[in-house]
């Protein structure tokens, strides 16, 4: 493991680390914000952030402005890359499949199955690494944007007890029902739609055993709202399952990091409350 | 003139515009933040932001997190590109000459002299355009980073009465004395060092007619501190000229936008006070 960036920020450090991932069979990078409390040796809770299509570990750490709030609340933030990387890793010409588009699942179909195991990476390998190497106290939260919002919600729903809180910006809540998800799931998982359902928030809500409240922000000016995001399906699924949901529809806001930067402070405050 | 981006942000809009610049002989882009007050038709003061080497109009608007503070204080922020652009514009293989590296001067040497007139663009054409097309009240401030900090300081010093306030992050304060400046000034201006002095903050301070206080933030962990930035020369020049200077040396901070994002709120508050 090697630190490749370190920038002072709000009394702590924004860093980038790289390491050899055994789960993914490639070298991976992740952003790490260490608040001042962590520098002083205090063990801190960790918020995991999953980014959206086309992103690397850089987008969130350079654009979201989360460091200010993480510093305020004494949170570590870990922001991994969005897929396996490297010359040996299969890719696709589309921006919505292959590198930068893992959908945070374990692929079952070739050529993807060897490297595309981001679900296991995010659930197991990355937290084990973080908790072994950094001053983390074992309390975890998870959030993300778009494809990463889908990742955060599905991972939290499938792993009761593992996260104290979960939130999402502009998440893909029903990937089995929308073009982005269908394309990716067909390639990564094959044609069996029953298999797809284990990675679909709306489906998972039907059998969720833990009532972890979902905090979701969605811009009403989002260019992907109607075709890909469909927050009304999330609302209906939560109502049907009596699952607690705070869905903030934000007039005028789009799918960009400008939207995330406006409301990341509220999400971090939400997580900090649960992580205390 | 055409709007090519518009993103809701803190009750206003972060926009990007393009227009044909007569000064530069090419199409130019600039970022424009319009606070809520401007959307409601109120005329607002304008802060001009000049970015550093290699930047476009995107870096500041996506990474600095300035919108929050501009919204709070009711400021418009205009962030132009850092040089003329386009296939007809001469360039150089180095990152520190040609496109992305105008140094905000009017070039006198070929092949640069036709297009590289960013001083005139920033001082005259851009404010005239902004004040004609947007709800600007005529009150101006100027700031920038590194090469853009040099631009902000020299432009303010050379144009008494034109700006209510000036500030800079990590500015090149003595370009005639450091490698970045010497390389660029030799190419753009020729060998006569007397000509160079009209674009050098330390030199301009010797004859400044207006005592506009300079607010400067400089990271002490900045990788360019010793060779290119030399804030001690600024301090000495201000002391010699009895020119008011607030020089904040920030332990640990580097040359990146992480540094800017940490202190941009203080700079915007400073400008807002002067612009009221």
Short mmCIF file of C-alpha atoms in Angstrom, two decimals:
data_model
loop_
_atom_site.label_atom_id
_atom_site.label_comp_id
_atom_site.label_asym_id
_atom_site.label_seq_id
_atom_site.Cartn_x
_atom_site.Cartn_y
_atom_site.Cartn_z
CA UNK A 1 0.00 0.00 0.00
CA UNK A 2 1.37 3.39 -0.95
CA UNK A 3 0.22 6.97 -0.40
CA UNK A 4 0.34 8.84 -3.72
CA UNK A 5 -1.28 12.15 -2.73
CA UNK A 6 -1.50 14.16 0.46
CA UNK A 7 -3.11 17.61 0.72
CA UNK A 8 -3.75 19.60 3.89
CA UNK A 9 -7.46 20.32 4.24
CA UNK A 10 -9.47 21.68 7.19
CA UNK A 11 -6.95 20.60 9.77
CA UNK A 12 -6.67 17.09 8.33
CA UNK A 13 -5.44 15.52 5.13
CA UNK A 14 -7.05 14.55 1.87
CA UNK A 15 -4.99 11.62 0.65
CA UNK A 16 -5.00 9.10 -2.20
CA UNK A 17 -3.69 5.58 -1.66
CA UNK A 18 -3.02 2.71 -4.04
CA UNK A 19 -2.86 -0.97 -3.18
CA UNK A 20 -2.96 -4.39 -4.81
CA UNK A 21 -6.52 -5.71 -4.50
CA UNK A 22 -6.74 -9.49 -4.15
CA UNK A 23 -10.50 -9.39 -4.77
CA UNK A 24 -10.20 -7.49 -8.03
CA UNK A 25 -6.83 -8.81 -9.21
CA UNK A 26 -5.49 -5.36 -10.00
CA UNK A 27 -4.05 -2.22 -8.45
CA UNK A 28 -6.70 0.06 -6.99
CA UNK A 29 -6.79 3.65 -5.75
CA UNK A 30 -8.98 5.24 -3.14
CA UNK A 31 -9.39 8.69 -1.67
CA UNK A 32 -9.05 8.98 2.10
CA UNK A 33 -9.93 12.03 4.16
CA UNK A 34 -8.40 11.96 7.63
CA UNK A 35 -9.85 14.57 10.00
CA UNK A 36 -7.73 16.25 12.63
CA UNK A 37 -9.01 13.87 15.30
CA UNK A 38 -7.57 10.93 13.34
CA UNK A 39 -4.21 12.69 13.04
CA UNK A 40 -4.19 13.02 16.81
CA UNK A 41 -4.60 9.25 17.09
CA UNK A 42 -8.31 9.17 17.88
CA UNK A 43 -10.24 6.33 16.24
CA UNK A 44 -12.96 7.72 13.99
CA UNK A 45 -16.01 6.38 12.17
CA UNK A 46 -15.78 5.89 8.39
CA UNK A 47 -18.13 7.02 5.65
CA UNK A 48 -17.71 5.08 2.41
CA UNK A 49 -18.57 7.02 -0.74
CA UNK A 50 -19.32 5.25 -4.03
CA UNK A 51 -19.07 7.38 -7.15
CA UNK A 52 -21.07 7.22 -10.36
CA UNK A 53 -20.45 6.21 -13.98
CA UNK A 54 -17.17 7.38 -15.56
CA UNK A 55 -15.73 8.57 -12.23
CA UNK A 56 -12.44 7.63 -10.62
CA UNK A 57 -11.45 8.17 -7.00
CA UNK A 58 -10.77 11.83 -7.96
CA UNK A 59 -14.23 13.19 -8.74
CA UNK A 60 -15.68 13.14 -5.24
CA UNK A 61 -12.54 14.31 -3.47
CA UNK A 62 -11.96 17.28 -5.81
CA UNK A 63 -15.56 18.40 -6.43
CA UNK A 64 -17.91 17.56 -3.58
CA UNK A 65 -16.44 19.81 -0.90
CA UNK A 66 -17.04 17.10 1.71
CA UNK A 67 -13.81 17.69 3.63
CA UNK A 68 -15.19 20.71 5.45
CA UNK A 69 -18.05 18.69 6.91
CA UNK A 70 -15.98 15.57 7.57
CA UNK A 71 -13.57 17.75 9.53
CA UNK A 72 -16.42 19.31 11.50
CA UNK A 73 -17.87 15.91 12.48
CA UNK A 74 -14.59 13.99 12.83
CA UNK A 75 -15.36 11.47 10.08
CA UNK A 76 -12.96 9.58 7.86
CA UNK A 77 -14.22 9.40 4.27
CA UNK A 78 -13.09 6.59 1.97
CA UNK A 79 -13.87 7.05 -1.73
CA UNK A 80 -12.79 4.09 -3.91
CA UNK A 81 -12.49 4.01 -7.66
CA UNK A 82 -15.61 2.83 -9.54
CA UNK A 83 -14.25 -0.36 -11.13
CA UNK A 84 -11.18 -2.50 -11.47
CA UNK A 85 -8.44 -0.84 -13.52
CA UNK A 86 -5.40 -1.67 -15.60
CA UNK A 87 -4.41 -3.08 -18.95
CA UNK A 88 -5.39 -6.62 -17.94
CA UNK A 89 -8.93 -5.62 -17.03
CA UNK A 90 -11.60 -6.07 -19.73
CA UNK A 91 -13.38 -2.96 -20.92
CA UNK A 92 -16.17 -1.90 -23.26
CA UNK A 93 -16.36 1.14 -25.56
CA UNK A 94 -19.54 2.33 -23.81
CA UNK A 95 -19.18 4.69 -20.84
CA UNK A 96 -21.82 2.61 -19.03
CA UNK A 97 -20.10 -0.80 -19.13
CA UNK A 98 -16.66 -2.01 -18.10
CA UNK A 99 -14.15 0.38 -16.58
CA UNK A 100 -15.81 3.19 -14.62
CA UNK A 101 -19.09 1.23 -14.67
CA UNK A 102 -18.83 -1.73 -12.30
CA UNK A 103 -22.31 -1.21 -10.82
CA UNK A 104 -20.77 -2.52 -7.55
CA UNK A 105 -21.74 -6.13 -8.26
CA UNK A 106 -19.89 -9.43 -8.54
CA UNK A 107 -19.94 -10.36 -12.23
CA UNK A 108 -20.82 -13.95 -13.16
CA UNK A 109 -20.24 -13.81 -16.92
CA UNK A 110 -17.00 -13.74 -18.88
CA UNK A 111 -15.00 -11.69 -19.71
CA UNK A 112 -16.04 -9.80 -16.59
CA UNK A 113 -16.15 -12.42 -13.84
CA UNK A 114 -12.44 -12.46 -12.98
CA UNK A 115 -11.96 -8.78 -12.15
CA UNK A 116 -15.41 -7.23 -11.76
CA UNK A 117 -16.06 -8.07 -8.10
CA UNK A 118 -16.61 -4.56 -6.75
CA UNK A 119 -19.39 -5.75 -4.42
CA UNK A 120 -16.94 -7.94 -2.49
CA UNK A 121 -14.29 -5.24 -2.68
CA UNK A 122 -16.52 -2.59 -1.13
CA UNK A 123 -18.20 -4.88 1.42
CA UNK A 124 -15.16 -6.84 2.58
CA UNK A 125 -11.67 -6.07 1.30
CA UNK A 126 -11.74 -2.27 1.48
CA UNK A 127 -13.16 -1.93 5.02
CA UNK A 128 -10.80 -4.65 6.29
CA UNK A 129 -7.88 -2.73 4.81
CA UNK A 130 -9.06 0.63 6.12
CA UNK A 131 -9.73 -0.69 9.62
CA UNK A 132 -6.34 -2.39 9.76
CA UNK A 133 -4.27 0.50 8.43
CA UNK A 134 -5.99 3.70 9.59
CA UNK A 135 -7.47 4.97 12.88
CA UNK A 136 -10.99 3.66 12.20
CA UNK A 137 -13.25 2.70 15.09
CA UNK A 138 -15.31 0.11 13.19
CA UNK A 139 -18.45 2.24 12.81
CA UNK A 140 -19.38 2.52 9.12
CA UNK A 141 -21.76 4.50 6.95
CA UNK A 142 -22.21 4.38 3.20
CA UNK A 143 -23.35 6.81 0.53
CA UNK A 144 -22.93 7.44 -3.17
CA UNK A 145 -24.12 9.09 -6.36
CA UNK A 146 -26.12 7.65 -9.25
CA UNK A 147 -24.55 4.22 -9.95
CA UNK A 148 -22.83 4.72 -6.59
CA UNK A 149 -26.13 5.57 -4.92
CA UNK A 150 -27.39 2.24 -6.24
CA UNK A 151 -24.24 0.62 -4.81
CA UNK A 152 -24.69 2.24 -1.40
CA UNK A 153 -28.37 1.34 -1.07
CA UNK A 154 -28.02 -2.27 -2.25
CA UNK A 155 -24.93 -2.92 -0.15
CA UNK A 156 -26.56 -1.51 2.98
CA UNK A 157 -29.78 -3.46 2.41
CA UNK A 158 -27.92 -6.73 1.84
CA UNK A 159 -25.67 -6.39 4.88
CA UNK A 160 -27.78 -5.70 7.96
CA UNK A 161 -25.75 -4.52 10.92
CA UNK A 162 -22.74 -3.60 8.78
CA UNK A 163 -23.58 0.12 8.33
CA UNK A 164 -25.03 2.53 10.86
CA UNK A 165 -26.54 4.70 8.14
CA UNK A 166 -27.00 4.92 4.39
CA UNK A 167 -27.78 7.72 1.96
CA UNK A 168 -27.70 8.41 -1.76
CA UNK A 169 -27.75 11.21 -4.29
CA UNK A 170 -29.68 10.59 -7.51
CA UNK A 171 -29.50 6.80 -7.14
CA UNK A 172 -30.42 4.20 -9.76
CA UNK A 173 -33.05 2.55 -7.56
CA UNK A 174 -34.42 -0.03 -9.98
CA UNK A 175 -31.59 -1.12 -12.28
CA UNK A 176 -33.55 -4.14 -13.50
CA UNK A 177 -36.14 -1.72 -14.93
CA UNK A 178 -33.97 0.94 -16.62
CA UNK A 179 -31.57 0.99 -19.61
CA UNK A 180 -28.32 1.56 -17.66
CA UNK A 181 -28.99 -1.33 -15.30
CA UNK A 182 -30.36 -3.76 -17.89
CA UNK A 183 -27.35 -3.29 -20.15
CA UNK A 184 -24.87 -3.79 -17.33
CA UNK A 185 -26.70 -6.65 -15.61
CA UNK A 186 -27.15 -8.55 -18.88
CA UNK A 187 -23.41 -8.29 -19.56
CA UNK A 188 -22.18 -8.95 -16.03
CA UNK A 189 -24.83 -11.41 -14.79
CA UNK A 190 -26.40 -13.03 -17.85
CA UNK A 191 -30.05 -13.29 -18.83
CA UNK A 192 -31.58 -14.62 -15.61
CA UNK A 193 -33.56 -11.75 -14.12
CA UNK A 194 -33.93 -13.51 -10.81
CA UNK A 195 -30.17 -13.11 -10.37
CA UNK A 196 -30.43 -9.41 -11.18
CA UNK A 197 -32.83 -8.81 -8.30
CA UNK A 198 -30.14 -9.29 -5.66
CA UNK A 199 -28.63 -6.00 -6.89
CA UNK A 200 -31.84 -3.96 -7.18
CA UNK A 201 -32.86 -1.62 -4.33
CA UNK A 202 -36.59 -1.78 -5.08
CA UNK A 203 -36.45 -5.59 -5.10
CA UNK A 204 -34.30 -5.80 -1.97
CA UNK A 205 -36.71 -3.59 -0.03
CA UNK A 206 -39.34 -6.36 -0.28
CA UNK A 207 -37.34 -8.55 2.06
CA UNK A 208 -35.16 -6.11 4.01
CA UNK A 209 -34.69 -7.39 7.56
CA UNK A 210 -33.26 -4.15 8.96
CA UNK A 211 -35.23 -0.88 8.94
CA UNK A 212 -32.21 1.34 8.26
CA UNK A 213 -33.70 4.72 7.23
CA UNK A 214 -32.85 5.75 3.67
CA UNK A 215 -31.86 9.36 3.06
CA UNK A 216 -32.07 10.20 -0.64
CA UNK A 217 -31.62 13.52 -2.45
CA UNK A 218 -32.79 13.82 -6.02
CA UNK A 219 -32.66 16.86 -8.27
CA UNK A 220 -35.88 17.54 -10.14
CA UNK A 221 -33.90 19.03 -13.02
CA UNK A 222 -31.83 15.85 -13.36
CA UNK A 223 -31.42 14.93 -17.02
CA UNK A 224 -31.63 11.20 -16.13
CA UNK A 225 -34.65 11.45 -13.83
CA UNK A 226 -37.37 9.96 -16.05
CA UNK A 227 -35.45 7.30 -17.91
CA UNK A 228 -32.86 6.00 -15.45
CA UNK A 229 -33.57 7.09 -11.87
CA UNK A 230 -37.33 6.90 -11.21
CA UNK A 231 -37.42 7.91 -7.54
CA UNK A 232 -41.18 7.22 -7.50
CA UNK A 233 -40.33 3.50 -7.62
CA UNK A 234 -38.24 3.92 -4.47
CA UNK A 235 -41.02 5.78 -2.73
CA UNK A 236 -43.56 3.11 -3.64
CA UNK A 237 -41.26 0.29 -2.56
CA UNK A 238 -40.58 1.95 0.79
CA UNK A 239 -44.28 2.57 1.35
CA UNK A 240 -45.16 -1.04 0.48
CA UNK A 241 -42.50 -2.37 2.86
CA UNK A 242 -43.04 0.29 5.55
CA UNK A 243 -39.35 1.09 5.19
CA UNK A 244 -38.33 4.55 6.47
CA UNK A 245 -37.38 6.93 3.67
CA UNK A 246 -36.54 10.62 3.57
CA UNK A 247 -36.68 11.53 -0.11
CA UNK A 248 -35.70 15.15 -0.73
CA UNK A 249 -36.73 16.29 -4.20
CA UNK A 250 -34.72 19.40 -5.01
CA UNK A 251 -36.27 21.73 -7.60
CA UNK A 252 -33.93 22.72 -10.42
CA UNK A 253 -30.93 20.63 -9.39
CA UNK A 254 -29.29 18.42 -11.99
CA UNK A 255 -27.14 15.26 -11.93
CA UNK A 256 -23.80 17.03 -11.44
CA UNK A 257 -21.39 17.44 -8.56
CA UNK A 258 -22.78 20.97 -8.15
CA UNK A 259 -25.87 19.24 -6.78
CA UNK A 260 -23.85 16.96 -4.50
CA UNK A 261 -21.76 19.85 -3.15
CA UNK A 262 -24.91 21.76 -2.20
CA UNK A 263 -26.30 18.97 0.00
CA UNK A 264 -23.32 16.83 1.03
CA UNK A 265 -23.20 18.73 4.32
CA UNK A 266 -26.71 17.53 5.23
CA UNK A 267 -25.83 13.96 4.34
CA UNK A 268 -22.65 14.02 6.37
CA UNK A 269 -24.54 15.46 9.35
CA UNK A 270 -27.06 12.61 8.98
CA UNK A 271 -24.30 10.01 8.99
CA UNK A 272 -22.43 11.69 11.82
CA UNK A 273 -25.57 11.50 13.96
CA UNK A 274 -25.90 7.77 13.36
CA UNK A 275 -22.18 7.12 13.81
CA UNK A 276 -21.83 8.84 17.18
CA UNK B 1 -22.88 34.93 -26.83
CA UNK B 2 -24.24 31.55 -25.83
CA UNK B 3 -24.84 29.79 -22.52
CA UNK B 4 -23.40 26.29 -22.70
CA UNK B 5 -23.85 25.13 -19.09
CA UNK B 6 -26.33 25.92 -16.33
CA UNK B 7 -26.38 24.21 -12.94
CA UNK B 8 -28.53 25.11 -9.94
CA UNK B 9 -26.33 25.95 -6.97
CA UNK B 10 -27.19 27.58 -3.61
CA UNK B 11 -30.31 29.27 -4.90
CA UNK B 12 -28.52 30.65 -7.98
CA UNK B 13 -26.89 29.23 -11.06
CA UNK B 14 -23.39 28.25 -11.99
CA UNK B 15 -23.20 28.85 -15.72
CA UNK B 16 -20.63 28.70 -18.52
CA UNK B 17 -20.84 31.09 -21.46
CA UNK B 18 -18.96 31.30 -24.73
CA UNK B 19 -18.51 34.34 -26.91
CA UNK B 20 -16.37 35.65 -29.76
CA UNK B 21 -13.65 37.83 -28.26
CA UNK B 22 -12.56 40.72 -30.47
CA UNK B 23 -9.53 41.37 -28.26
CA UNK B 24 -8.23 37.82 -28.50
CA UNK B 25 -9.48 36.95 -31.98
CA UNK B 26 -10.99 33.65 -30.87
CA UNK B 27 -13.93 32.08 -29.10
CA UNK B 28 -13.65 32.26 -25.32
CA UNK B 29 -15.46 30.65 -22.41
CA UNK B 30 -16.03 31.94 -18.91
CA UNK B 31 -17.71 30.65 -15.80
CA UNK B 32 -20.43 32.84 -14.30
CA UNK B 33 -22.04 32.36 -10.90
CA UNK B 34 -25.32 34.24 -10.55
CA UNK B 35 -26.55 34.44 -6.95
CA UNK B 36 -30.24 34.38 -6.14
CA UNK B 37 -30.31 38.18 -5.82
CA UNK B 38 -29.22 38.47 -9.46
CA UNK B 39 -31.95 36.04 -10.56
CA UNK B 40 -34.46 38.30 -8.85
CA UNK B 41 -33.21 41.21 -10.96
CA UNK B 42 -31.05 42.91 -8.35
CA UNK B 43 -27.77 44.35 -9.63
CA UNK B 44 -24.83 42.72 -7.89
CA UNK B 45 -21.09 43.35 -7.58
CA UNK B 46 -18.73 41.13 -9.55
CA UNK B 47 -15.63 39.24 -8.40
CA UNK B 48 -13.30 38.31 -11.26
CA UNK B 49 -11.28 35.15 -10.68
CA UNK B 50 -8.12 34.43 -12.71
CA UNK B 51 -6.96 30.81 -12.70
CA UNK B 52 -3.45 29.41 -12.82
CA UNK B 53 -1.28 27.54 -15.33
CA UNK B 54 -2.97 24.70 -17.28
CA UNK B 55 -6.46 25.64 -16.07
CA UNK B 56 -9.54 26.37 -18.14
CA UNK B 57 -12.70 28.09 -16.96
CA UNK B 58 -13.69 24.74 -15.37
CA UNK B 59 -11.13 24.32 -12.57
CA UNK B 60 -12.31 27.10 -10.30
CA UNK B 61 -16.01 26.52 -10.79
CA UNK B 62 -15.84 22.77 -10.15
CA UNK B 63 -13.22 22.65 -7.37
CA UNK B 64 -13.09 25.82 -5.28
CA UNK B 65 -16.52 25.60 -3.67
CA UNK B 66 -16.94 29.37 -4.03
CA UNK B 67 -20.63 29.26 -4.92
CA UNK B 68 -21.72 28.79 -1.32
CA UNK B 69 -19.99 32.01 -0.26
CA UNK B 70 -20.96 33.98 -3.37
CA UNK B 71 -24.57 33.04 -2.68
CA UNK B 72 -24.25 34.13 0.96
CA UNK B 73 -22.83 37.54 0.02
CA UNK B 74 -24.82 38.12 -3.18
CA UNK B 75 -21.76 38.26 -5.45
CA UNK B 76 -21.50 37.40 -9.12
CA UNK B 77 -18.25 35.52 -9.88
CA UNK B 78 -16.77 35.61 -13.37
CA UNK B 79 -14.00 33.07 -14.06
CA UNK B 80 -12.49 33.34 -17.56
CA UNK B 81 -10.29 30.84 -19.32
CA UNK B 82 -6.54 31.34 -18.85
CA UNK B 83 -5.54 32.08 -22.46
CA UNK B 84 -6.86 32.43 -25.97
CA UNK B 85 -8.00 29.09 -27.42
CA UNK B 86 -8.60 27.39 -30.73
CA UNK B 87 -6.75 25.82 -33.65
CA UNK B 88 -5.64 29.24 -34.96
CA UNK B 89 -3.99 30.22 -31.68
CA UNK B 90 -0.24 29.54 -31.37
CA UNK B 91 0.86 27.15 -28.66
CA UNK B 92 4.01 25.69 -27.13
CA UNK B 93 4.69 22.14 -25.93
CA UNK B 94 5.47 23.42 -22.41
CA UNK B 95 2.63 23.66 -19.89
CA UNK B 96 3.98 27.08 -18.86
CA UNK B 97 3.86 28.85 -22.24
CA UNK B 98 1.11 29.33 -24.80
CA UNK B 99 -2.36 27.93 -24.21
CA UNK B 100 -3.27 27.81 -20.54
CA UNK B 101 -0.31 30.09 -19.76
CA UNK B 102 -1.11 33.63 -20.92
CA UNK B 103 0.27 35.28 -17.76
CA UNK B 104 -2.50 37.88 -18.31
CA UNK B 105 -0.29 40.17 -20.36
CA UNK B 106 -0.42 41.74 -23.82
CA UNK B 107 2.23 39.96 -25.89
CA UNK B 108 4.52 42.07 -28.05
CA UNK B 109 6.45 39.31 -29.85
CA UNK B 110 5.36 36.99 -32.66
CA UNK B 111 3.87 34.44 -32.90
CA UNK B 112 2.04 35.52 -29.73
CA UNK B 113 1.17 39.16 -30.30
CA UNK B 114 -2.01 38.66 -32.34
CA UNK B 115 -3.99 36.52 -29.89
CA UNK B 116 -2.23 36.75 -26.52
CA UNK B 117 -3.85 39.93 -25.20
CA UNK B 118 -5.36 38.59 -21.98
CA UNK B 119 -4.50 41.77 -20.07
CA UNK B 120 -6.81 43.81 -22.29
CA UNK B 121 -9.40 41.04 -22.28
CA UNK B 122 -9.59 40.90 -18.49
CA UNK B 123 -9.32 44.66 -17.92
CA UNK B 124 -11.65 45.88 -20.67
CA UNK B 125 -13.54 43.46 -22.89
CA UNK B 126 -14.75 40.98 -20.28
CA UNK B 127 -16.08 43.51 -17.73
CA UNK B 128 -17.75 45.50 -20.51
CA UNK B 129 -19.47 42.34 -21.70
CA UNK B 130 -20.46 41.24 -18.19
CA UNK B 131 -21.80 44.67 -17.25
CA UNK B 132 -23.81 44.91 -20.48
CA UNK B 133 -25.31 41.43 -20.40
CA UNK B 134 -25.79 40.51 -16.73
CA UNK B 135 -27.21 42.24 -13.63
CA UNK B 136 -23.87 43.74 -12.54
CA UNK B 137 -23.82 46.99 -10.58
CA UNK B 138 -20.37 48.14 -11.74
CA UNK B 139 -18.53 47.35 -8.49
CA UNK B 140 -15.59 45.01 -9.19
CA UNK B 141 -13.12 42.91 -7.25
CA UNK B 142 -10.38 40.65 -8.55
CA UNK B 143 -8.62 37.55 -7.28
CA UNK B 144 -6.77 34.55 -8.62
CA UNK B 145 -4.37 31.68 -8.05
CA UNK B 146 -0.67 31.37 -8.89
CA UNK B 147 -0.32 32.79 -12.43
CA UNK B 148 -3.85 34.15 -11.84
CA UNK B 149 -2.79 35.65 -8.52
CA UNK B 150 -0.07 37.46 -10.44
CA UNK B 151 -2.73 38.56 -12.93
CA UNK B 152 -5.05 39.85 -10.21
CA UNK B 153 -2.36 41.78 -8.34
CA UNK B 154 -0.79 43.38 -11.42
CA UNK B 155 -4.13 44.29 -12.98
CA UNK B 156 -5.39 45.87 -9.75
CA UNK B 157 -2.14 47.80 -9.21
CA UNK B 158 -2.13 49.10 -12.79
CA UNK B 159 -5.75 50.23 -12.78
CA UNK B 160 -6.41 52.43 -9.75
CA UNK B 161 -10.09 52.92 -9.08
CA UNK B 162 -11.14 50.01 -11.22
CA UNK B 163 -11.39 47.39 -8.42
CA UNK B 164 -12.69 47.83 -4.91
CA UNK B 165 -10.53 44.99 -3.62
CA UNK B 166 -7.89 42.50 -4.66
CA UNK B 167 -6.64 39.20 -3.30
CA UNK B 168 -4.55 36.25 -4.39
CA UNK B 169 -3.75 32.67 -3.53
CA UNK B 170 -0.12 31.54 -3.98
CA UNK B 171 0.65 34.33 -6.45
CA UNK B 172 3.75 34.68 -8.63
CA UNK B 173 4.72 38.05 -7.16
CA UNK B 174 8.02 38.64 -8.97
CA UNK B 175 7.78 37.03 -12.42
CA UNK B 176 10.85 38.90 -13.65
CA UNK B 177 12.88 37.06 -10.97
CA UNK B 178 11.61 33.45 -11.27
CA UNK B 179 11.77 30.73 -13.96
CA UNK B 180 8.06 30.67 -14.86
CA UNK B 181 7.92 34.40 -15.40
CA UNK B 182 11.26 34.78 -17.17
CA UNK B 183 10.41 32.05 -19.69
CA UNK B 184 7.00 33.52 -20.45
CA UNK B 185 8.07 37.19 -20.49
CA UNK B 186 11.05 36.46 -22.77
CA UNK B 187 8.73 34.72 -25.25
CA UNK B 188 5.81 37.13 -25.05
CA UNK B 189 7.64 40.42 -24.49
CA UNK B 190 11.19 40.01 -25.79
CA UNK B 191 14.49 40.62 -24.03
CA UNK B 192 13.93 44.14 -22.65
CA UNK B 193 13.54 43.72 -18.92
CA UNK B 194 12.22 47.24 -18.50
CA UNK B 195 9.15 46.12 -20.45
CA UNK B 196 8.73 43.10 -18.17
CA UNK B 197 8.45 45.33 -15.09
CA UNK B 198 5.01 46.60 -16.07
CA UNK B 199 3.71 43.08 -15.35
CA UNK B 200 5.56 42.45 -12.09
CA UNK B 201 3.79 43.01 -8.75
CA UNK B 202 6.96 43.72 -6.79
CA UNK B 203 8.02 46.31 -9.39
CA UNK B 204 4.56 47.88 -9.66
CA UNK B 205 4.38 48.35 -5.89
CA UNK B 206 7.24 50.86 -6.14
CA UNK B 207 4.99 53.32 -7.91
CA UNK B 208 1.47 52.29 -6.92
CA UNK B 209 -0.73 55.38 -6.62
CA UNK B 210 -3.62 53.64 -4.84
CA UNK B 211 -3.19 51.97 -1.43
CA UNK B 212 -5.57 49.08 -2.16
CA UNK B 213 -4.86 46.52 0.60
CA UNK B 214 -3.51 43.21 -0.70
CA UNK B 215 -4.91 40.02 0.82
CA UNK B 216 -2.68 37.06 0.02
CA UNK B 217 -2.86 33.46 1.20
CA UNK B 218 0.16 31.24 0.71
CA UNK B 219 0.59 27.60 1.74
CA UNK B 220 3.86 26.88 3.50
CA UNK B 221 3.84 23.35 2.07
CA UNK B 222 3.54 24.71 -1.48
CA UNK B 223 5.84 22.79 -3.83
CA UNK B 224 6.54 26.02 -5.79
CA UNK B 225 7.17 28.25 -2.78
CA UNK B 226 10.93 28.63 -2.92
CA UNK B 227 11.58 28.66 -6.65
CA UNK B 228 8.56 30.42 -8.18
CA UNK B 229 6.46 32.24 -5.57
CA UNK B 230 8.77 33.91 -3.04
CA UNK B 231 6.21 35.68 -0.84
CA UNK B 232 9.06 37.30 1.10
CA UNK B 233 9.66 39.54 -1.94
CA UNK B 234 6.05 40.70 -1.73
CA UNK B 235 6.34 41.39 1.97
CA UNK B 236 9.56 43.40 1.46
CA UNK B 237 8.07 45.38 -1.44
CA UNK B 238 4.94 46.24 0.55
CA UNK B 239 7.04 47.29 3.54
CA UNK B 240 9.28 49.45 1.38
CA UNK B 241 6.30 51.14 -0.25
CA UNK B 242 4.17 51.25 2.92
CA UNK B 243 1.55 49.37 0.96
CA UNK B 244 -1.02 47.53 3.13
CA UNK B 245 -0.65 43.74 2.97
CA UNK B 246 -2.30 40.89 4.82
CA UNK B 247 -0.14 37.86 4.04
CA UNK B 248 -1.52 34.67 5.56
CA UNK B 249 1.08 31.91 5.58
CA UNK B 250 -0.78 28.63 6.03
CA UNK B 251 1.28 25.79 7.52
CA UNK B 252 1.08 22.53 5.57
CA UNK B 253 -1.05 23.77 2.69
CA UNK B 254 0.09 23.08 -0.86
CA UNK B 255 -0.52 24.64 -4.29
CA UNK B 256 -3.75 22.77 -5.06
CA UNK B 257 -7.43 23.66 -5.15
CA UNK B 258 -7.75 21.91 -1.78
CA UNK B 259 -5.90 24.93 -0.40
CA UNK B 260 -8.10 27.40 -2.28
CA UNK B 261 -11.31 25.68 -1.17
CA UNK B 262 -10.24 25.94 2.48
CA UNK B 263 -9.82 29.73 2.41
CA UNK B 264 -11.94 30.99 -0.49
CA UNK B 265 -14.70 31.81 2.00
CA UNK B 266 -12.42 34.28 3.81
CA UNK B 267 -11.39 35.89 0.54
CA UNK B 268 -14.98 36.24 -0.63
CA UNK B 269 -15.96 37.79 2.71
CA UNK B 270 -13.08 40.25 2.28
CA UNK B 271 -14.26 41.23 -1.19
CA UNK B 272 -17.90 41.39 -0.13
CA UNK B 273 -16.99 43.87 2.59
CA UNK B 274 -15.23 46.13 0.10
CA UNK B 275 -17.97 45.78 -2.51
CA UNK B 276 -20.86 46.70 -0.23
#
